[in-house]
mmCIF file of C-alpha atoms in Angstrom:
data_model
loop_
_atom_site.group_PDB
_atom_site.id
_atom_site.type_symbol
_atom_site.label_atom_id
_atom_site.label_comp_id
_atom_site.label_asym_id
_atom_site.label_seq_id
_atom_site.Cartn_x
_atom_site.Cartn_y
_atom_site.Cartn_z
ATOM 1 C CA MET A 242 27.798 -0.135 13.813
ATOM 2 C CA ALA A 243 25.530 -3.059 14.650
ATOM 3 C CA ARG A 244 22.584 -0.969 14.092
ATOM 4 C CA ARG A 245 23.977 0.744 11.066
ATOM 5 C CA THR A 246 24.600 -2.774 9.727
ATOM 6 C CA ARG A 247 21.322 -4.071 10.929
ATOM 7 C CA GLU A 248 19.710 -0.667 9.148
ATOM 8 C CA ARG A 249 21.858 -1.458 6.034
ATOM 9 C CA ILE A 250 20.438 -5.176 5.807
ATOM 10 C CA LEU A 251 16.934 -3.784 5.910
ATOM 11 C CA GLU A 252 17.637 -1.128 3.196
ATOM 12 C CA THR A 253 19.320 -3.143 0.743
ATOM 13 C CA ALA A 254 16.726 -5.868 1.210
ATOM 14 C CA LEU A 255 13.812 -3.594 0.099
ATOM 15 C CA VAL A 256 15.750 -2.215 -2.450
ATOM 16 C CA MET A 257 15.985 -5.976 -4.067
ATOM 17 C CA PHE A 258 13.041 -6.855 -2.932
ATOM 18 C CA ASN A 259 11.282 -4.347 -4.995
ATOM 19 C CA SER A 260 13.448 -4.755 -8.246
ATOM 20 C CA GLN A 261 13.798 -8.391 -8.119
ATOM 21 C CA GLY A 262 10.810 -10.029 -6.142
ATOM 22 C CA GLU A 263 11.209 -11.366 -2.758
ATOM 23 C CA PRO A 264 10.890 -15.247 -3.810
ATOM 24 C CA ASN A 265 14.334 -14.615 -6.038
ATOM 25 C CA VAL A 266 16.030 -13.026 -3.339
ATOM 26 C CA THR A 267 18.103 -15.086 -0.954
ATOM 27 C CA THR A 268 19.870 -14.050 2.238
ATOM 28 C CA ASN A 269 23.349 -14.833 0.468
ATOM 29 C CA HIS A 270 22.112 -12.713 -2.311
ATOM 30 C CA ILE A 271 21.540 -9.556 0.648
ATOM 31 C CA ALA A 272 24.909 -10.190 2.013
ATOM 32 C CA ASP A 273 26.615 -10.489 -1.623
ATOM 33 C CA GLU A 274 25.046 -6.737 -2.191
ATOM 34 C CA LEU A 275 26.368 -5.542 1.115
ATOM 35 C CA GLU A 276 29.833 -7.367 0.784
ATOM 36 C CA ILE A 277 29.541 -9.041 4.219
ATOM 37 C CA SER A 278 29.481 -12.139 4.979
ATOM 38 C CA PRO A 279 25.894 -14.489 5.580
ATOM 39 C CA GLY A 280 27.509 -14.889 9.359
ATOM 40 C CA ASN A 281 27.312 -11.129 9.859
ATOM 41 C CA LEU A 282 23.832 -10.998 8.404
ATOM 42 C CA TYR A 283 22.218 -13.938 10.648
ATOM 43 C CA TYR A 284 24.044 -12.119 13.684
ATOM 44 C CA HIS A 285 21.375 -9.667 12.889
ATOM 45 C CA PHE A 286 18.231 -11.640 11.331
ATOM 46 C CA ARG A 287 17.595 -15.611 11.705
ATOM 47 C CA ASN A 288 16.434 -15.712 8.081
ATOM 48 C CA LYS A 289 14.645 -14.217 5.080
ATOM 49 C CA ASP A 290 11.045 -14.287 6.727
ATOM 50 C CA ASP A 291 12.680 -12.108 9.705
ATOM 51 C CA ILE A 292 13.899 -9.593 7.256
ATOM 52 C CA VAL A 293 10.514 -9.518 5.536
ATOM 53 C CA GLU A 294 8.400 -9.351 8.859
ATOM 54 C CA GLN A 295 10.828 -6.575 9.718
ATOM 55 C CA LEU A 296 10.197 -4.743 6.866
ATOM 56 C CA PHE A 297 6.456 -5.378 6.994
ATOM 57 C CA THR A 298 6.497 -3.716 10.739
ATOM 58 C CA ALA A 299 8.003 -0.658 8.831
ATOM 59 C CA TYR A 300 5.183 -1.185 6.371
ATOM 60 C CA GLU A 301 2.518 -1.454 8.815
ATOM 61 C CA THR A 302 3.228 1.789 10.552
ATOM 62 C CA ARG A 303 3.492 3.952 7.484
ATOM 63 C CA MET A 304 0.157 2.433 6.399
ATOM 64 C CA ASP A 305 -1.577 3.308 9.524
ATOM 65 C CA GLU A 306 -0.483 6.710 9.484
ATOM 66 C CA ALA A 307 -1.589 7.113 5.903
ATOM 67 C CA LEU A 308 -5.276 5.707 6.667
ATOM 68 C CA LYS A 309 -5.850 8.272 9.445
ATOM 69 C CA VAL A 310 -8.561 10.112 8.755
ATOM 70 C CA PRO A 311 -9.347 13.787 10.093
ATOM 71 C CA GLU A 312 -10.868 13.881 14.045
ATOM 72 C CA GLU A 313 -11.941 17.576 14.600
ATOM 73 C CA ARG A 314 -14.178 18.033 11.177
ATOM 74 C CA LEU A 315 -16.027 15.995 8.980
ATOM 75 C CA PRO A 316 -14.005 14.918 5.754
ATOM 76 C CA ASN A 317 -13.839 16.541 2.436
ATOM 77 C CA LEU A 318 -12.722 15.598 -1.045
ATOM 78 C CA GLU A 319 -9.113 17.102 -0.461
ATOM 79 C CA ASP A 320 -8.979 14.223 2.039
ATOM 80 C CA ILE A 321 -9.834 11.514 0.129
ATOM 81 C CA TRP A 322 -6.922 12.654 -2.304
ATOM 82 C CA MET A 323 -4.408 13.220 0.382
ATOM 83 C CA GLN A 324 -5.194 9.589 2.034
ATOM 84 C CA LEU A 325 -5.005 7.894 -1.173
ATOM 85 C CA HIS A 326 -1.815 9.822 -2.409
ATOM 86 C CA ARG A 327 -0.573 8.588 1.130
ATOM 87 C CA VAL A 328 -1.428 5.183 0.506
ATOM 88 C CA PHE A 329 -0.137 4.599 -2.968
ATOM 89 C CA GLU A 330 3.229 5.994 -1.889
ATOM 90 C CA CYS A 331 3.329 3.355 0.814
ATOM 91 C CA MET A 332 2.269 0.728 -1.672
ATOM 92 C CA TRP A 333 5.217 1.932 -3.946
ATOM 93 C CA ASP A 334 7.855 1.750 -1.459
ATOM 94 C CA PHE A 335 7.024 -1.723 -0.293
ATOM 95 C CA ARG A 336 5.904 -2.716 -3.582
ATOM 96 C CA PHE A 337 7.345 -6.286 -3.021
ATOM 97 C CA LEU A 338 4.695 -7.162 -0.408
ATOM 98 C CA TYR A 339 2.126 -6.121 -2.995
ATOM 99 C CA ARG A 340 3.560 -7.983 -6.118
ATOM 100 C CA ASP A 341 4.288 -11.271 -4.125
ATOM 101 C CA LEU A 342 1.483 -11.125 -1.718
ATOM 102 C CA VAL A 343 -0.216 -14.306 -2.297
ATOM 103 C CA ASP A 344 3.248 -16.126 -2.043
ATOM 104 C CA ILE A 345 4.582 -14.386 0.934
ATOM 105 C CA LEU A 346 1.468 -15.090 3.240
ATOM 106 C CA SER A 347 1.413 -18.727 2.283
ATOM 107 C CA ARG A 348 4.613 -19.063 3.815
ATOM 108 C CA ASN A 349 4.120 -16.702 6.868
ATOM 109 C CA ARG A 350 1.148 -17.257 8.938
ATOM 110 C CA LYS A 351 2.076 -14.511 11.401
ATOM 111 C CA LEU A 352 2.689 -12.112 8.337
ATOM 112 C CA LYS A 353 -1.016 -13.337 6.856
ATOM 113 C CA LEU A 354 -2.572 -12.375 10.026
ATOM 114 C CA HIS A 355 -1.233 -9.214 10.523
ATOM 115 C CA PHE A 356 -1.991 -8.039 7.162
ATOM 116 C CA GLY A 357 -5.741 -9.351 7.484
ATOM 117 C CA ARG A 358 -5.831 -7.044 10.111
ATOM 118 C CA MET A 359 -4.652 -4.125 8.223
ATOM 119 C CA LEU A 360 -6.957 -4.677 5.696
ATOM 120 C CA ASN A 361 -9.680 -4.514 8.387
ATOM 121 C CA ARG A 362 -8.223 -1.372 9.662
ATOM 122 C CA ALA A 363 -8.373 -0.075 6.134
ATOM 123 C CA ALA A 364 -11.691 -1.083 5.551
ATOM 124 C CA ALA A 365 -12.915 0.607 8.630
ATOM 125 C CA SER A 366 -10.929 3.829 7.561
ATOM 126 C CA ALA A 367 -12.584 3.642 3.637
ATOM 127 C CA SER A 368 -16.017 3.420 5.410
ATOM 128 C CA GLU A 369 -15.645 6.420 7.735
ATOM 129 C CA VAL A 370 -14.365 8.397 5.470
ATOM 130 C CA LEU A 371 -17.342 7.788 3.414
ATOM 131 C CA LYS A 372 -19.879 8.188 6.048
ATOM 132 C CA GLY A 373 -18.302 11.403 6.810
ATOM 133 C CA LEU A 374 -18.893 12.454 3.422
ATOM 134 C CA ALA A 375 -22.564 11.416 3.569
ATOM 135 C CA GLN A 376 -23.094 13.348 6.897
ATOM 136 C CA ALA A 377 -21.451 16.427 5.383
ATOM 137 C CA GLU A 378 -23.924 15.949 2.698
ATOM 138 C CA ILE A 379 -21.489 15.760 -0.261
ATOM 139 C CA LEU A 380 -22.171 11.838 -1.017
ATOM 140 C CA ARG A 381 -25.624 10.039 -1.334
ATOM 141 C CA ALA A 382 -25.428 6.620 -0.290
ATOM 142 C CA THR A 383 -26.898 4.305 1.635
ATOM 143 C CA ALA A 384 -25.649 2.041 4.262
ATOM 144 C CA ASP A 385 -24.822 -0.765 2.118
ATOM 145 C CA GLU A 386 -23.601 1.176 -0.915
ATOM 146 C CA ILE A 387 -20.995 2.710 1.747
ATOM 147 C CA ARG A 388 -20.069 -0.628 2.889
ATOM 148 C CA ALA A 389 -19.908 -2.045 -0.460
ATOM 149 C CA SER A 390 -17.752 0.930 -1.893
ATOM 150 C CA ALA A 391 -15.359 1.033 0.959
ATOM 151 C CA GLU A 392 -14.625 -2.961 0.102
ATOM 152 C CA ASN A 393 -14.348 -2.296 -3.909
ATOM 153 C CA VAL A 394 -11.992 0.664 -2.926
ATOM 154 C CA LEU A 395 -10.104 -1.801 -0.729
ATOM 155 C CA LEU A 396 -10.203 -4.556 -3.358
ATOM 156 C CA LEU A 397 -8.990 -2.563 -6.017
ATOM 157 C CA THR A 398 -6.099 -0.526 -3.769
ATOM 158 C CA THR A 399 -4.751 -4.144 -3.058
ATOM 159 C CA PHE A 400 -4.557 -6.149 -6.059
ATOM 160 C CA TRP A 401 -4.337 -2.923 -8.273
ATOM 161 C CA LEU A 402 -0.303 -3.518 -9.108
ATOM 162 C CA ASN A 403 -0.800 -7.236 -9.595
ATOM 163 C CA PHE A 404 -3.778 -6.574 -12.129
ATOM 164 C CA ASN A 405 -1.737 -3.974 -13.983
ATOM 165 C CA ALA A 406 1.050 -6.377 -14.322
ATOM 166 C CA VAL A 407 -0.827 -9.006 -15.762
ATOM 167 C CA ARG A 408 -2.601 -6.492 -18.011
ATOM 168 C CA ASN A 409 0.309 -4.723 -19.239
ATOM 169 C CA SER A 410 2.250 -8.066 -19.622
ATOM 170 C CA ARG A 411 5.079 -6.658 -17.268
ATOM 171 C CA VAL A 412 6.136 -7.347 -13.376
ATOM 172 C CA ASP A 413 7.605 -4.200 -12.616
ATOM 173 C CA PRO A 414 5.675 -1.123 -12.150
ATOM 174 C CA ASN A 415 6.120 2.341 -12.532
ATOM 175 C CA GLN A 416 5.089 5.233 -10.878
ATOM 176 C CA GLU A 417 2.404 5.734 -13.833
ATOM 177 C CA ASP A 418 0.546 2.542 -12.657
ATOM 178 C CA LEU A 419 0.031 4.054 -9.136
ATOM 179 C CA ASN A 420 -1.500 7.067 -10.456
ATOM 180 C CA GLN A 421 -3.727 5.323 -12.669
ATOM 181 C CA GLY A 422 -4.735 3.251 -9.171
ATOM 182 C CA ILE A 423 -5.307 6.233 -7.735
ATOM 183 C CA TYR A 424 -7.267 7.548 -10.465
ATOM 184 C CA GLN A 425 -9.410 4.482 -10.664
ATOM 185 C CA VAL A 426 -10.178 4.627 -6.871
ATOM 186 C CA MET A 427 -11.328 8.395 -7.353
ATOM 187 C CA LEU A 428 -13.700 7.565 -9.886
ATOM 188 C CA LEU A 429 -15.377 4.762 -7.908
ATOM 189 C CA ILE A 430 -16.982 6.976 -5.593
ATOM 190 C CA ALA A 431 -17.721 9.872 -8.159
ATOM 191 C CA PRO A 432 -21.225 8.285 -9.062
ATOM 192 C CA PHE A 433 -22.234 9.141 -5.253
ATOM 193 C CA LEU A 434 -21.289 12.767 -5.264
ATOM 194 C CA ARG A 435 -23.571 15.797 -5.835
ATOM 195 C CA ASP A 436 -23.134 17.283 -9.209
ATOM 196 C CA ALA A 437 -20.573 20.225 -7.839
ATOM 197 C CA GLU A 438 -18.639 17.351 -5.744
ATOM 198 C CA ARG A 439 -18.374 15.102 -8.646
ATOM 199 C CA LEU A 440 -16.881 17.768 -10.878
ATOM 200 C CA HIS A 441 -14.492 18.652 -8.381
ATOM 201 C CA LEU A 442 -13.347 14.985 -7.749
ATOM 202 C CA ASN A 443 -13.022 14.763 -11.643
ATOM 203 C CA THR A 444 -10.916 17.724 -11.873
ATOM 204 C CA LEU A 445 -8.685 16.119 -8.849
ATOM 205 C CA ALA A 446 -8.630 12.679 -10.491
ATOM 206 C CA GLN A 447 -7.206 14.268 -14.305
ATOM 207 C CA ALA A 448 -3.952 14.968 -12.520
ATOM 208 C CA TYR A 449 -3.604 10.817 -12.086
ATOM 209 C CA ARG A 450 -4.967 10.022 -15.514
ATOM 210 C CA ARG A 451 -2.637 8.623 -17.876
#
């Protein structure tokens, strides 16, 4: 029962953080939503930062899985599509982290260090995929272009939700916003592809275009 209560607290907090924004939700709000006492909540978590850190651990595990690249062969365009799909799905499920990224990290040094390391892993993964495409002669780019493109992919992905919210004058993203983000990232690498692969990538990308 105690384990189930802990899981329910995390599940409820995630839903509330995503819908209302983490800064706007207190532990009392979470307890009220669950119809439990604040003391019961504090039995499982020291404070709200503890809840956020536990949710971040789940997010980090999921993102690391999404960033995996093929080990037995060189990557192809379908691998890029699948990786982006998994990454943006993870972002959607934990979108409060991106929506309130600067605020959350400014209050939690431990989380800031972990997020920075995760970004480094994401950059390495993007570089590895692009280098693999170059080795497979699908992509034509210099080492500097690959490095810069990987950084641009990471930059666009990390801040896409905030950029889109400001541009559209709304706070809450929707699935269409995520699809547009995938489209934008895929088109970042299109100019470096051979003609046949570029056409193929554009065909894949159209499924995500508004």
